[in-house]
Short mmCIF file of C-alpha atoms and ligand atoms in Angstrom, two decimals:
data_model
loop_
_atom_site.label_atom_id
_atom_site.label_comp_id
_atom_site.label_asym_id
_atom_site.label_seq_id
_atom_site.Cartn_x
_atom_site.Cartn_y
_atom_site.Cartn_z
CA MET A 264 -30.53 -10.64 20.72
CA LYS A 265 -30.74 -10.60 17.06
CA VAL A 266 -27.08 -10.63 15.01
CA LYS A 267 -27.86 -8.71 11.74
CA PHE A 268 -25.53 -9.42 8.56
CA GLU A 269 -24.93 -6.13 8.30
CA ASP A 270 -23.34 -5.54 11.38
CA PHE A 271 -22.60 -8.82 12.58
CA PHE A 272 -19.88 -7.87 15.79
CA LEU A 273 -22.49 -5.34 16.92
CA LEU A 274 -19.52 -2.45 15.96
CA ASP A 275 -22.37 -0.18 15.67
CA GLU A 276 -23.48 -0.55 19.36
CA GLU A 277 -20.28 1.12 20.69
CA LEU A 278 -21.37 4.29 18.43
CA THR A 279 -22.79 7.48 20.31
CA GLU A 280 -26.03 8.70 19.10
CA GLU A 281 -24.24 11.46 17.18
CA TYR A 282 -22.42 8.95 14.99
CA LYS A 283 -25.16 7.10 14.55
CA ILE A 284 -27.47 10.36 13.51
CA LEU A 285 -24.43 11.31 10.77
CA ARG A 286 -24.51 7.33 9.52
CA ASP A 287 -28.01 7.46 9.16
CA SER A 288 -27.84 10.96 7.21
CA VAL A 289 -24.80 10.04 4.51
CA ARG A 290 -26.58 6.97 4.13
CA LYS A 291 -29.98 8.48 3.56
CA PHE A 292 -28.32 11.10 1.15
CA VAL A 293 -26.61 8.51 -0.69
CA ASN A 294 -29.69 6.23 -0.89
CA GLU A 295 -31.90 9.42 -2.54
CA GLU A 296 -29.58 11.35 -4.00
CA VAL A 297 -26.45 9.29 -5.63
CA ILE A 298 -27.58 5.89 -6.04
CA PRO A 299 -30.87 6.47 -8.38
CA ILE A 300 -28.80 8.86 -10.75
CA ILE A 301 -24.79 7.49 -10.61
CA GLY A 302 -25.33 5.02 -12.97
CA GLU A 303 -26.38 7.80 -15.70
CA TYR A 304 -23.24 9.61 -14.77
CA TRP A 305 -20.74 6.81 -14.70
CA GLU A 306 -21.94 5.64 -17.94
CA ARG A 307 -21.68 9.65 -19.44
CA GLY A 308 -17.88 9.92 -17.89
CA GLU A 309 -19.24 12.44 -15.68
CA PHE A 310 -18.82 13.58 -12.09
CA PRO A 311 -22.09 14.63 -11.02
CA LYS A 312 -21.34 18.34 -9.96
CA HIS A 313 -24.88 19.69 -8.72
CA LEU A 314 -24.12 16.93 -5.37
CA ILE A 315 -21.56 19.43 -3.97
CA GLU A 316 -23.45 21.99 -2.55
CA LYS A 317 -25.40 18.90 -0.86
CA ILE A 318 -22.06 17.37 0.15
CA ALA A 319 -20.99 20.42 1.58
CA LYS A 320 -24.59 21.32 3.47
CA LEU A 321 -24.49 17.69 4.97
CA GLY A 322 -20.88 18.90 6.61
CA LEU A 323 -19.38 15.88 5.05
CA ILE A 324 -16.31 18.21 3.59
CA GLY A 325 -13.64 18.84 6.01
CA SER A 326 -15.25 16.77 8.83
CA TYR A 327 -12.57 16.76 10.77
CA MET A 328 -11.03 20.20 10.49
CA PRO A 329 -11.60 22.66 13.52
CA VAL A 330 -14.71 24.61 13.26
CA GLU A 331 -13.30 27.76 13.20
CA TYR A 332 -11.73 27.26 9.85
CA GLY A 333 -15.27 26.04 8.59
CA GLY A 334 -14.86 22.43 9.46
CA GLY A 335 -17.00 19.99 11.05
CA GLY A 336 -14.98 19.72 14.28
CA PHE A 337 -15.74 15.97 14.14
CA ASP A 338 -12.64 12.98 14.51
CA LYS A 339 -11.60 10.59 12.33
CA LEU A 340 -14.13 7.46 13.60
CA ALA A 341 -16.40 10.43 11.90
CA TYR A 342 -14.55 11.08 8.83
CA GLY A 343 -14.24 6.95 8.54
CA ILE A 344 -18.28 6.69 8.89
CA ILE A 345 -18.69 9.47 6.24
CA THR A 346 -16.40 7.49 3.48
CA ARG A 347 -17.60 4.20 4.10
CA GLU A 348 -21.28 5.69 3.52
CA LEU A 349 -20.10 7.73 0.66
CA GLU A 350 -18.67 4.84 -1.08
CA ARG A 351 -21.92 2.40 -0.70
CA GLY A 352 -22.67 5.05 -3.55
CA ASP A 353 -19.68 5.24 -5.61
CA SER A 354 -15.86 5.64 -4.98
CA GLY A 355 -16.16 8.84 -7.43
CA ILE A 356 -18.11 10.91 -4.43
CA ARG A 357 -15.95 9.40 -1.97
CA SER A 358 -12.89 10.41 -3.98
CA PHE A 359 -14.11 13.90 -4.40
CA VAL A 360 -14.94 14.33 -0.45
CA SER A 361 -11.15 12.45 0.03
CA VAL A 362 -9.28 14.46 -1.62
CA GLN A 363 -10.84 18.00 -0.91
CA THR A 364 -10.79 16.88 2.82
CA SER A 365 -7.37 15.15 3.17
CA LEU A 366 -5.50 16.11 0.28
CA VAL A 367 -6.36 19.68 0.33
CA MET A 368 -7.47 21.01 3.33
CA TYR A 369 -5.13 18.89 5.32
CA PRO A 370 -2.22 20.03 4.22
CA ILE A 371 -3.21 23.41 4.63
CA LEU A 372 -4.53 23.05 7.76
CA LYS A 373 -0.99 21.04 9.11
CA PHE A 374 1.62 22.47 6.78
CA GLY A 375 0.09 25.91 5.93
CA SER A 376 0.26 29.64 7.53
CA GLU A 377 -2.35 31.02 9.62
CA GLN A 378 -3.30 33.38 6.97
CA GLN A 379 -3.45 30.42 4.08
CA LYS A 380 -5.96 28.42 7.05
CA LYS A 381 -7.95 31.84 6.99
CA LYS A 382 -7.90 32.30 3.43
CA TYR A 383 -8.57 28.78 1.93
CA LEU A 384 -10.27 26.42 4.64
CA PRO A 385 -13.89 27.75 4.72
CA LYS A 386 -14.26 28.17 1.26
CA LEU A 387 -13.18 24.45 0.83
CA ALA A 388 -15.26 23.12 3.19
CA SER A 389 -18.26 24.78 1.95
CA GLY A 390 -17.74 24.19 -1.49
CA GLU A 391 -17.34 27.61 -2.84
CA LEU A 392 -13.55 26.26 -4.01
CA ILE A 393 -12.42 23.22 -5.09
CA GLY A 394 -8.99 21.44 -4.76
CA CYS A 395 -6.78 19.20 -6.15
CA PHE A 396 -3.64 17.21 -5.04
CA GLY A 397 -0.78 16.92 -7.51
CA LEU A 398 1.82 14.60 -6.30
CA THR A 399 2.00 12.08 -9.22
CA GLU A 400 3.56 12.59 -12.88
CA PRO A 401 3.63 10.84 -16.26
CA ASP A 402 7.13 9.20 -14.78
CA ALA A 403 6.68 9.58 -11.10
CA GLY A 404 3.75 7.22 -9.58
CA SER A 405 4.54 4.72 -6.96
CA ASP A 406 7.77 6.65 -6.75
CA PRO A 407 7.14 10.29 -6.10
CA SER A 408 10.29 11.35 -5.04
CA SER A 409 11.62 10.99 -8.41
CA MET A 410 9.39 13.84 -9.78
CA LYS A 411 10.56 15.87 -12.22
CA THR A 412 8.38 19.19 -11.56
CA ARG A 413 10.71 21.86 -10.02
CA ALA A 414 10.25 24.95 -8.29
CA TYR A 415 12.83 28.01 -9.12
CA LYS A 416 12.79 30.70 -6.88
CA LYS A 417 12.86 33.80 -8.27
CA GLY A 418 12.65 36.84 -5.68
CA ASN A 419 9.37 36.93 -3.67
CA TYR A 420 8.12 34.24 -6.34
CA TRP A 421 8.46 30.01 -7.26
CA VAL A 422 8.47 29.76 -10.92
CA LEU A 423 6.43 25.97 -11.09
CA ARG A 424 7.72 23.97 -14.25
CA GLY A 425 6.38 20.43 -15.04
CA SER A 426 3.15 18.38 -14.97
CA LYS A 427 1.14 16.27 -12.60
CA MET A 428 -0.92 13.03 -14.10
CA TRP A 429 -3.83 11.46 -12.63
CA ILE A 430 -5.11 14.27 -10.58
CA THR A 431 -8.70 14.11 -9.12
CA ASN A 432 -10.54 16.97 -9.39
CA ALA A 433 -8.20 18.37 -11.65
CA ASN A 434 -10.48 20.10 -14.08
CA LEU A 435 -13.06 21.06 -11.07
CA SER A 436 -10.21 22.77 -9.53
CA ASP A 437 -10.02 26.27 -8.29
CA ILE A 438 -6.51 25.43 -6.40
CA ALA A 439 -4.17 22.83 -6.71
CA ILE A 440 -1.80 21.55 -4.15
CA ILE A 441 1.30 20.90 -6.28
CA TRP A 442 4.28 19.32 -4.74
CA ALA A 443 8.01 20.34 -6.62
CA LYS A 444 11.82 19.96 -6.29
CA ASP A 445 13.46 23.42 -5.18
CA ASP A 446 17.15 24.10 -6.52
CA ASP A 447 18.59 21.75 -3.99
CA GLY A 448 16.32 19.22 -4.37
CA ILE A 449 14.06 19.51 -1.51
CA ILE A 450 10.66 18.63 -1.91
CA ARG A 451 8.11 21.67 -1.15
CA GLY A 452 4.12 22.24 -1.56
CA PHE A 453 2.30 24.93 -2.66
CA ILE A 454 -1.07 26.24 -3.00
CA VAL A 455 -1.44 27.13 -6.69
CA GLU A 456 -4.58 28.94 -7.56
CA ARG A 457 -6.21 28.87 -11.29
CA ASP A 458 -5.79 32.24 -11.87
CA MET A 459 -1.79 31.97 -11.05
CA GLY A 460 -2.11 30.00 -14.84
CA TYR A 461 -2.24 26.32 -14.12
CA LYS A 462 -4.18 24.02 -16.89
CA SER A 463 -5.67 21.18 -16.74
CA ARG A 464 -6.81 18.72 -19.28
CA GLU A 465 -9.55 15.76 -18.77
CA ILE A 466 -8.26 11.82 -18.87
CA LYS A 467 -10.50 10.34 -21.26
CA GLY A 468 -11.57 6.78 -21.88
CA LYS A 469 -11.31 5.36 -18.02
CA ILE A 470 -13.20 2.20 -17.52
CA SER A 471 -12.91 2.89 -14.03
CA LEU A 472 -13.97 5.77 -11.25
CA ARG A 473 -15.90 7.08 -14.85
CA ALA A 474 -18.09 9.33 -12.44
CA SER A 475 -15.00 11.12 -11.21
CA ASP A 476 -13.11 14.17 -12.49
CA THR A 477 -9.73 13.06 -13.47
CA GLY A 478 -6.98 14.97 -15.30
CA GLU A 479 -3.87 16.20 -15.88
CA ILE A 480 -2.34 19.58 -14.35
CA ILE A 481 0.30 21.64 -16.61
CA LEU A 482 2.54 24.09 -15.03
CA ASP A 483 4.10 26.18 -18.12
CA ASP A 484 6.23 28.10 -15.32
CA VAL A 485 3.51 29.56 -13.50
CA GLU A 486 4.47 32.09 -11.01
CA VAL A 487 3.18 31.09 -7.34
CA PRO A 488 4.15 33.66 -4.81
CA GLU A 489 6.37 32.80 -1.58
CA GLU A 490 3.31 33.81 0.55
CA ASN A 491 1.33 30.58 -1.37
CA ARG A 492 4.40 28.18 -0.38
CA LEU A 493 3.08 25.84 2.70
CA PRO A 494 5.75 27.23 5.33
CA PHE A 495 5.72 23.89 6.82
CA ALA A 496 6.28 21.34 4.42
CA GLU A 497 9.76 20.49 3.54
CA GLY A 498 10.55 17.01 2.00
CA LEU A 499 8.70 14.02 0.97
CA LYS A 500 7.17 13.47 4.49
CA PRO A 501 4.70 16.07 4.65
CA ALA A 502 3.09 14.58 1.04
CA LEU A 503 3.12 11.23 2.38
CA MET A 504 1.59 12.33 5.34
CA CYS A 505 -1.18 13.74 3.66
CA LEU A 506 -1.82 10.39 1.98
CA ASN A 507 -2.12 8.69 5.36
CA GLN A 508 -5.23 10.52 5.87
CA ALA A 509 -7.00 9.61 2.41
CA ARG A 510 -5.75 6.21 3.13
CA PHE A 511 -7.58 6.34 6.09
CA GLY A 512 -11.02 7.45 4.37
CA ILE A 513 -10.10 4.24 1.66
CA ALA A 514 -9.94 1.75 3.87
CA TRP A 515 -13.26 2.54 5.40
CA GLY A 516 -14.98 3.41 1.86
CA ALA A 517 -14.05 0.02 0.86
CA VAL A 518 -16.32 -1.56 3.74
CA GLY A 519 -19.24 0.36 2.31
CA ILE A 520 -18.77 -0.77 -1.08
CA SER A 521 -18.38 -4.76 0.46
CA GLN A 522 -21.93 -4.19 2.88
CA PHE A 523 -23.56 -2.44 -0.26
CA CYS A 524 -22.40 -5.99 -2.43
CA LEU A 525 -23.11 -8.48 0.00
CA GLU A 526 -26.71 -7.33 0.78
CA ARG A 527 -27.30 -6.76 -2.87
CA ALA A 528 -26.24 -10.81 -3.19
CA ILE A 529 -27.90 -11.73 -0.19
CA ASN A 530 -31.33 -10.14 -1.44
CA TYR A 531 -30.86 -11.33 -5.18
CA SER A 532 -30.07 -15.09 -4.05
CA LYS A 533 -33.47 -15.24 -1.85
CA GLU A 534 -35.69 -14.11 -5.01
CA ARG A 535 -33.84 -15.45 -7.96
CA ILE A 536 -35.31 -19.15 -8.73
CA MET A 537 -33.55 -21.65 -10.66
CA PHE A 538 -34.15 -24.81 -10.80
CA SER A 539 -37.41 -24.41 -9.30
CA ASN A 540 -35.43 -23.21 -5.93
CA PRO A 541 -34.19 -19.68 -4.80
CA ILE A 542 -30.29 -19.82 -5.86
CA ALA A 543 -29.90 -18.98 -1.75
CA SER A 544 -30.61 -22.38 -1.13
CA PHE A 545 -27.53 -23.84 -3.05
CA GLN A 546 -24.42 -24.63 -0.99
CA ILE A 547 -22.37 -23.07 -3.38
CA THR A 548 -24.19 -19.94 -3.31
CA GLN A 549 -24.12 -20.07 0.67
CA GLN A 550 -20.58 -20.57 0.24
CA LYS A 551 -20.14 -17.70 -1.36
CA LEU A 552 -22.07 -15.63 0.76
CA THR A 553 -20.38 -16.71 4.04
CA ASP A 554 -16.95 -15.74 2.22
CA MET A 555 -18.41 -12.74 1.60
CA LEU A 556 -19.69 -11.82 4.72
CA THR A 557 -16.17 -13.12 6.42
CA LEU A 558 -14.14 -10.64 4.36
CA THR A 559 -16.63 -7.54 4.89
CA GLN A 560 -16.63 -8.14 8.66
CA ASN A 561 -12.93 -8.45 8.82
CA ALA A 562 -12.96 -5.34 6.96
CA ASN A 563 -15.08 -3.33 9.02
CA LEU A 564 -13.26 -4.45 12.33
CA ILE A 565 -10.20 -3.46 10.93
CA ALA A 566 -11.72 0.16 10.08
CA TYR A 567 -13.05 0.66 13.40
CA ARG A 568 -9.92 -0.42 14.93
CA ILE A 569 -7.84 2.44 12.80
CA ALA A 570 -10.17 4.79 14.06
CA LYS A 571 -9.69 3.68 17.71
CA LEU A 572 -5.96 3.91 17.35
CA GLU A 573 -6.24 7.19 15.81
CA LEU A 574 -8.32 8.24 18.57
CA GLU A 575 -5.68 7.24 21.14
CA ASN A 576 -2.87 8.76 19.39
CA LYS A 577 -1.45 5.03 18.41
CA LEU A 578 -1.93 4.84 14.77
CA THR A 579 0.63 4.50 12.25
CA HIS A 580 1.60 4.39 8.83
CA TYR A 581 1.55 0.81 8.86
CA HIS A 582 -1.80 0.24 10.19
CA VAL A 583 -2.79 2.41 7.54
CA SER A 584 -1.13 0.59 4.70
CA TYR A 585 -2.94 -3.17 6.07
CA ALA A 586 -5.90 -1.58 6.43
CA LYS A 587 -6.01 0.10 2.71
CA ARG A 588 -4.30 -3.06 1.35
CA TYR A 589 -6.67 -5.57 2.78
CA ASN A 590 -9.81 -3.87 2.89
CA VAL A 591 -9.50 -2.98 -0.99
CA ARG A 592 -8.71 -6.25 -1.90
CA ALA A 593 -11.60 -7.65 0.09
CA ALA A 594 -13.91 -5.46 -1.15
CA LYS A 595 -12.63 -6.79 -4.95
CA ILE A 596 -13.14 -10.31 -4.03
CA VAL A 597 -16.80 -9.28 -2.55
CA CYS A 598 -17.60 -7.57 -5.55
CA ASP A 599 -16.78 -10.46 -7.75
CA MET A 600 -18.60 -13.13 -5.32
CA ALA A 601 -21.69 -10.72 -6.11
CA ARG A 602 -21.58 -10.43 -9.40
CA SER A 603 -21.47 -14.02 -10.15
CA ILE A 604 -24.42 -14.77 -7.85
CA LEU A 605 -26.50 -11.70 -9.98
CA GLY A 606 -25.60 -14.05 -12.95
CA ALA A 607 -26.22 -11.72 -16.47
CA ASN A 608 -28.07 -8.97 -14.35
CA GLY A 609 -24.89 -8.46 -12.34
CA ILE A 610 -23.04 -7.07 -15.62
CA THR A 611 -25.64 -4.05 -15.54
CA LEU A 612 -25.23 -0.56 -14.36
CA ASP A 613 -29.14 -1.18 -12.73
CA TYR A 614 -27.49 -3.50 -10.29
CA HIS A 615 -24.32 -1.54 -9.66
CA VAL A 616 -22.16 -4.51 -8.78
CA MET A 617 -20.17 -4.26 -11.68
CA ARG A 618 -19.42 -0.51 -11.37
CA HIS A 619 -18.12 -0.86 -8.04
CA MET A 620 -15.92 -3.70 -9.31
CA ALA A 621 -14.56 -1.40 -12.06
CA ASN A 622 -14.18 1.70 -9.53
CA LEU A 623 -12.28 -0.79 -7.51
CA GLU A 624 -9.67 -1.37 -9.88
CA ALA A 625 -8.36 2.74 -9.98
CA VAL A 626 -9.11 2.21 -5.97
CA GLU A 627 -6.79 -0.42 -5.60
CA THR A 628 -3.90 1.52 -7.54
CA TYR A 629 -4.09 4.92 -6.28
CA GLU A 630 -3.04 6.09 -2.82
CA GLY A 631 -0.49 3.35 -2.83
CA THR A 632 -0.79 0.41 -4.99
CA TYR A 633 -1.65 -2.91 -2.92
CA GLU A 634 2.03 -4.02 -4.12
CA ILE A 635 3.54 -0.82 -2.83
CA HIS A 636 1.50 -1.66 0.95
CA THR A 637 2.83 -4.83 0.89
CA LEU A 638 6.68 -3.65 0.48
CA ILE A 639 5.81 -1.04 3.24
CA LEU A 640 4.71 -3.82 5.47
CA GLY A 641 7.47 -5.97 4.40
CA GLU A 642 9.89 -3.28 5.59
CA PHE A 643 7.73 -3.20 8.60
CA LEU A 644 8.47 -6.81 9.13
CA THR A 645 12.01 -7.08 8.10
CA GLY A 646 13.73 -3.67 8.80
CA ILE A 647 14.52 -3.97 5.05
CA GLU A 648 13.27 -1.41 2.36
CA ALA A 649 12.88 -3.56 -0.75
CA PHE A 650 11.40 -0.37 -3.29
CA ARG A 651 14.67 0.11 -4.84
CA LYS A 652 17.46 -2.15 -6.06
P1 LIG B 249 10.77 7.02 2.51
O1 LIG B 249 12.36 7.44 2.68
O2 LIG B 249 10.27 5.51 2.99
O3 LIG B 249 9.84 8.05 3.34
C1 LIG B 249 10.63 9.30 3.48
C2 LIG B 249 10.23 9.83 4.86
O4 LIG B 249 8.89 9.56 5.25
C3 LIG B 249 8.49 8.64 6.13
N1 LIG B 249 7.26 8.25 5.90
C4 LIG B 249 6.05 8.42 5.96
N2 LIG B 249 5.73 9.22 7.05
C5 LIG B 249 4.27 9.32 6.76
N3 LIG B 249 3.59 8.62 6.84
C6 LIG B 249 3.88 7.55 5.74
N4 LIG B 249 2.99 7.04 5.16
C7 LIG B 249 5.08 7.37 5.19
N5 LIG B 249 5.75 6.66 4.47
C8 LIG B 249 7.21 6.82 4.77
C9 LIG B 249 9.76 7.79 6.51
O5 LIG B 249 9.69 7.05 7.50
C10 LIG B 249 10.63 8.85 6.06
O6 LIG B 249 10.82 9.78 7.48
P2 LIG B 249 12.25 10.38 7.55
O7 LIG B 249 12.08 10.86 8.85
O8 LIG B 249 13.17 9.36 7.70
O9 LIG B 249 12.59 11.35 6.30
O10 LIG B 249 10.33 7.54 1.07
P3 LIG B 249 10.71 6.84 -0.60
O11 LIG B 249 11.11 7.86 -1.32
O12 LIG B 249 11.24 5.50 -0.14
O13 LIG B 249 9.06 6.13 -0.87
C11 LIG B 249 8.34 5.19 -0.03
C12 LIG B 249 7.04 4.75 -0.60
C13 LIG B 249 7.33 3.93 -1.70
C14 LIG B 249 6.15 4.05 0.64
C15 LIG B 249 5.95 6.15 -0.72
O14 LIG B 249 6.53 6.76 -1.81
C16 LIG B 249 4.88 5.64 -1.29
O15 LIG B 249 4.13 5.92 -0.64
N6 LIG B 249 4.55 5.70 -2.41
C17 LIG B 249 3.08 5.28 -3.18
C18 LIG B 249 2.87 6.75 -3.89
C19 LIG B 249 1.42 7.28 -3.64
O16 LIG B 249 0.63 6.73 -2.68
N7 LIG B 249 0.78 7.99 -4.27
C20 LIG B 249 -0.82 8.48 -4.16
C21 LIG B 249 -0.75 9.74 -4.60
S1 LIG B 249 -2.23 10.67 -4.23
C22 LIG B 249 -3.43 10.06 -4.69
O17 LIG B 249 -3.33 8.55 -5.54
C23 LIG B 249 -4.63 10.16 -4.67
S2 LIG B 249 -5.87 9.35 -5.09
C24 LIG B 249 -7.34 10.33 -4.17
C25 LIG B 249 -8.85 9.85 -4.84
O18 LIG B 249 -8.99 10.57 -5.78
O19 LIG B 249 -9.24 9.29 -3.60
P1 LIG B 250 3.52 2.50 -11.29
O1 LIG B 250 4.29 3.45 -10.01
O2 LIG B 250 4.25 3.01 -12.78
O3 LIG B 250 3.26 1.06 -11.44
C1 LIG B 250 2.94 -0.29 -11.85
C2 LIG B 250 2.88 -1.38 -11.65
O4 LIG B 250 4.23 -1.39 -10.81
C3 LIG B 250 2.20 -1.37 -10.09
O5 LIG B 250 1.34 -2.65 -10.20
C4 LIG B 250 3.30 -1.32 -9.21
O6 LIG B 250 2.59 -1.65 -7.68
C5 LIG B 250 3.85 -1.88 -9.60
N1 LIG B 250 5.40 -1.69 -8.65
C6 LIG B 250 6.15 -0.33 -8.75
N2 LIG B 250 7.13 -0.25 -8.18
C7 LIG B 250 7.07 -1.51 -7.84
C8 LIG B 250 8.06 -2.11 -6.69
N3 LIG B 250 9.07 -1.48 -6.36
N4 LIG B 250 7.93 -3.32 -6.58
C9 LIG B 250 7.08 -4.10 -7.01
N5 LIG B 250 5.89 -3.64 -7.71
C10 LIG B 250 5.91 -2.11 -8.14
N6 LIG B 250 -2.25 10.84 -8.03
C11 LIG B 250 -2.03 12.13 -7.51
O7 LIG B 250 -1.17 12.57 -7.21
N7 LIG B 250 -3.47 12.61 -7.01
C12 LIG B 250 -4.39 12.22 -7.25
O8 LIG B 250 -5.60 13.18 -6.91
C13 LIG B 250 -4.53 11.34 -7.92
N8 LIG B 250 -5.90 10.87 -8.26
C14 LIG B 250 -5.95 9.30 -9.19
C15 LIG B 250 -7.17 9.12 -9.74
C16 LIG B 250 -7.32 7.85 -10.40
C17 LIG B 250 -8.39 7.53 -10.95
C18 LIG B 250 -5.89 7.03 -10.61
C19 LIG B 250 -5.78 5.79 -11.37
C20 LIG B 250 -5.09 7.55 -9.76
C21 LIG B 250 -4.88 8.79 -9.49
N9 LIG B 250 -3.59 9.11 -8.84
C22 LIG B 250 -3.36 10.43 -8.43
C23 LIG B 250 -2.03 8.71 -9.27
C24 LIG B 250 -1.97 7.10 -8.35
O9 LIG B 250 -1.39 7.17 -6.90
C25 LIG B 250 -1.13 6.38 -9.07
O10 LIG B 250 -1.62 5.88 -9.97
C26 LIG B 250 -0.44 5.23 -8.23
O11 LIG B 250 0.06 5.92 -6.92
C27 LIG B 250 0.75 4.50 -9.22
O12 LIG B 250 1.79 5.08 -9.91
P2 LIG B 250 1.27 4.52 -11.39
O13 LIG B 250 0.34 4.54 -11.91
O14 LIG B 250 2.36 5.74 -12.10
O15 LIG B 250 2.04 2.89 -11.62
#
């Protein structure tokens, strides 16, 4: 049997035909529609909006939501495969799908009323409505429980006052899932429609995730009807449960970047002649490639394992933290090595590696920084929380 570096441990052999078709169709889409154009959009600092319709038509939004609400009816393994393949193209494209699926549709599915599910989920799945998720604030990042945004009850309405910072899809959004504290300090979730009055402002000057829409959300006494409160979300835990879903997709997505960069580096090193020999023939290059293979395959094994645990209902948020932390850091190291193998070409948009490398800076920060996931696992190991003094 011939073992390929792309799937060293033959994990794809575990996939049924249905998953393989899904993998191949997303990969085809990324190769044909994302990779050829993404550098230009990244350079311009613009999200490629024209891809939304195609992404939705391929069933990549809400893939693990029930069919009755317009979702794909797939499981989380399928979601992992989708995010892995999309992030081979660009983290911003994967981010768009992560937010729409795991941070907007998931909270409505999990904590929403039947009426809310029927009203919003099908339109979110089809891309007719774009959503965003507002948890982070200018002064509340790693510690979302310190949020300042308030929800005041006024008759049958809630008045939302505050602001949210670093919000993916903020400017594209028609609706925002907003987390705010009520008079008793209880965190509640709201589906806020653009027409209800929230404003957004683009964050400019990013040198990471440039092909993703990132903005601020301003809530200046926005009146939200009681029927738009998520009835089954109370406290910080529901928001953290949403993060688990998105972190799962990031852990898979990071593998896509590693796979892409390893392949690039192998091909380049065989073609690039220096000192009259392909650079692939030098021992230092081979050591880099071997380290890249190891990091990539370890990350892929972890990704498959968390999907299996999820299917068996055994996945905990500790597993997800482990996977997000390891796989993103592994991808950063793989990108760094690939970039060095590509020499000067490695710093250009044409070869894609440096764009991935820059994107990973944001990916390692959002959805819980490397340090926060270290402390989550530190708490798992010791039983002692070390976030606060
Ligand atoms: P803490 O007291 O530890 O927890 C409150 C309750 O929640 C439970 N819990 C979780 N449950 C489910 N999933 C998780 N991941 C959970 N983590 C904790 C916990 O057991 C407790 O339950 P109970 O029953 O005892 O009440 O809360 P804390 O205030 O101490 O905070 C803990 C900490 C620091 C780990 C958490 O706040 C955290 O994860 N901080 C990082 C913030 C973060 O990740 N923000 C992400 C914002 S969204 C985003 O970045 C989108 S980017 C999207 C994209 O473009 O792809
Ligand atoms: P801080 O919390 O200020 O942390 C700064 C540094 O201090 C980090 O290195 C951190 O690890 C470290 N640190 C903090 N606390 C501790 C501690 N206890 N011990 C040790 N070290 C610590 N948020 C949303 O709600 N929705 C979104 O859609 C969204 N999209 C994003 C898109 C992008 C491009 C980016 C960059 C961010 C996005 N975020 C979003 C916000 C993201 O979740 C936060 O940036 C992240 O949680 C970290 O918060 P912070 O940036 O305020 O950093």
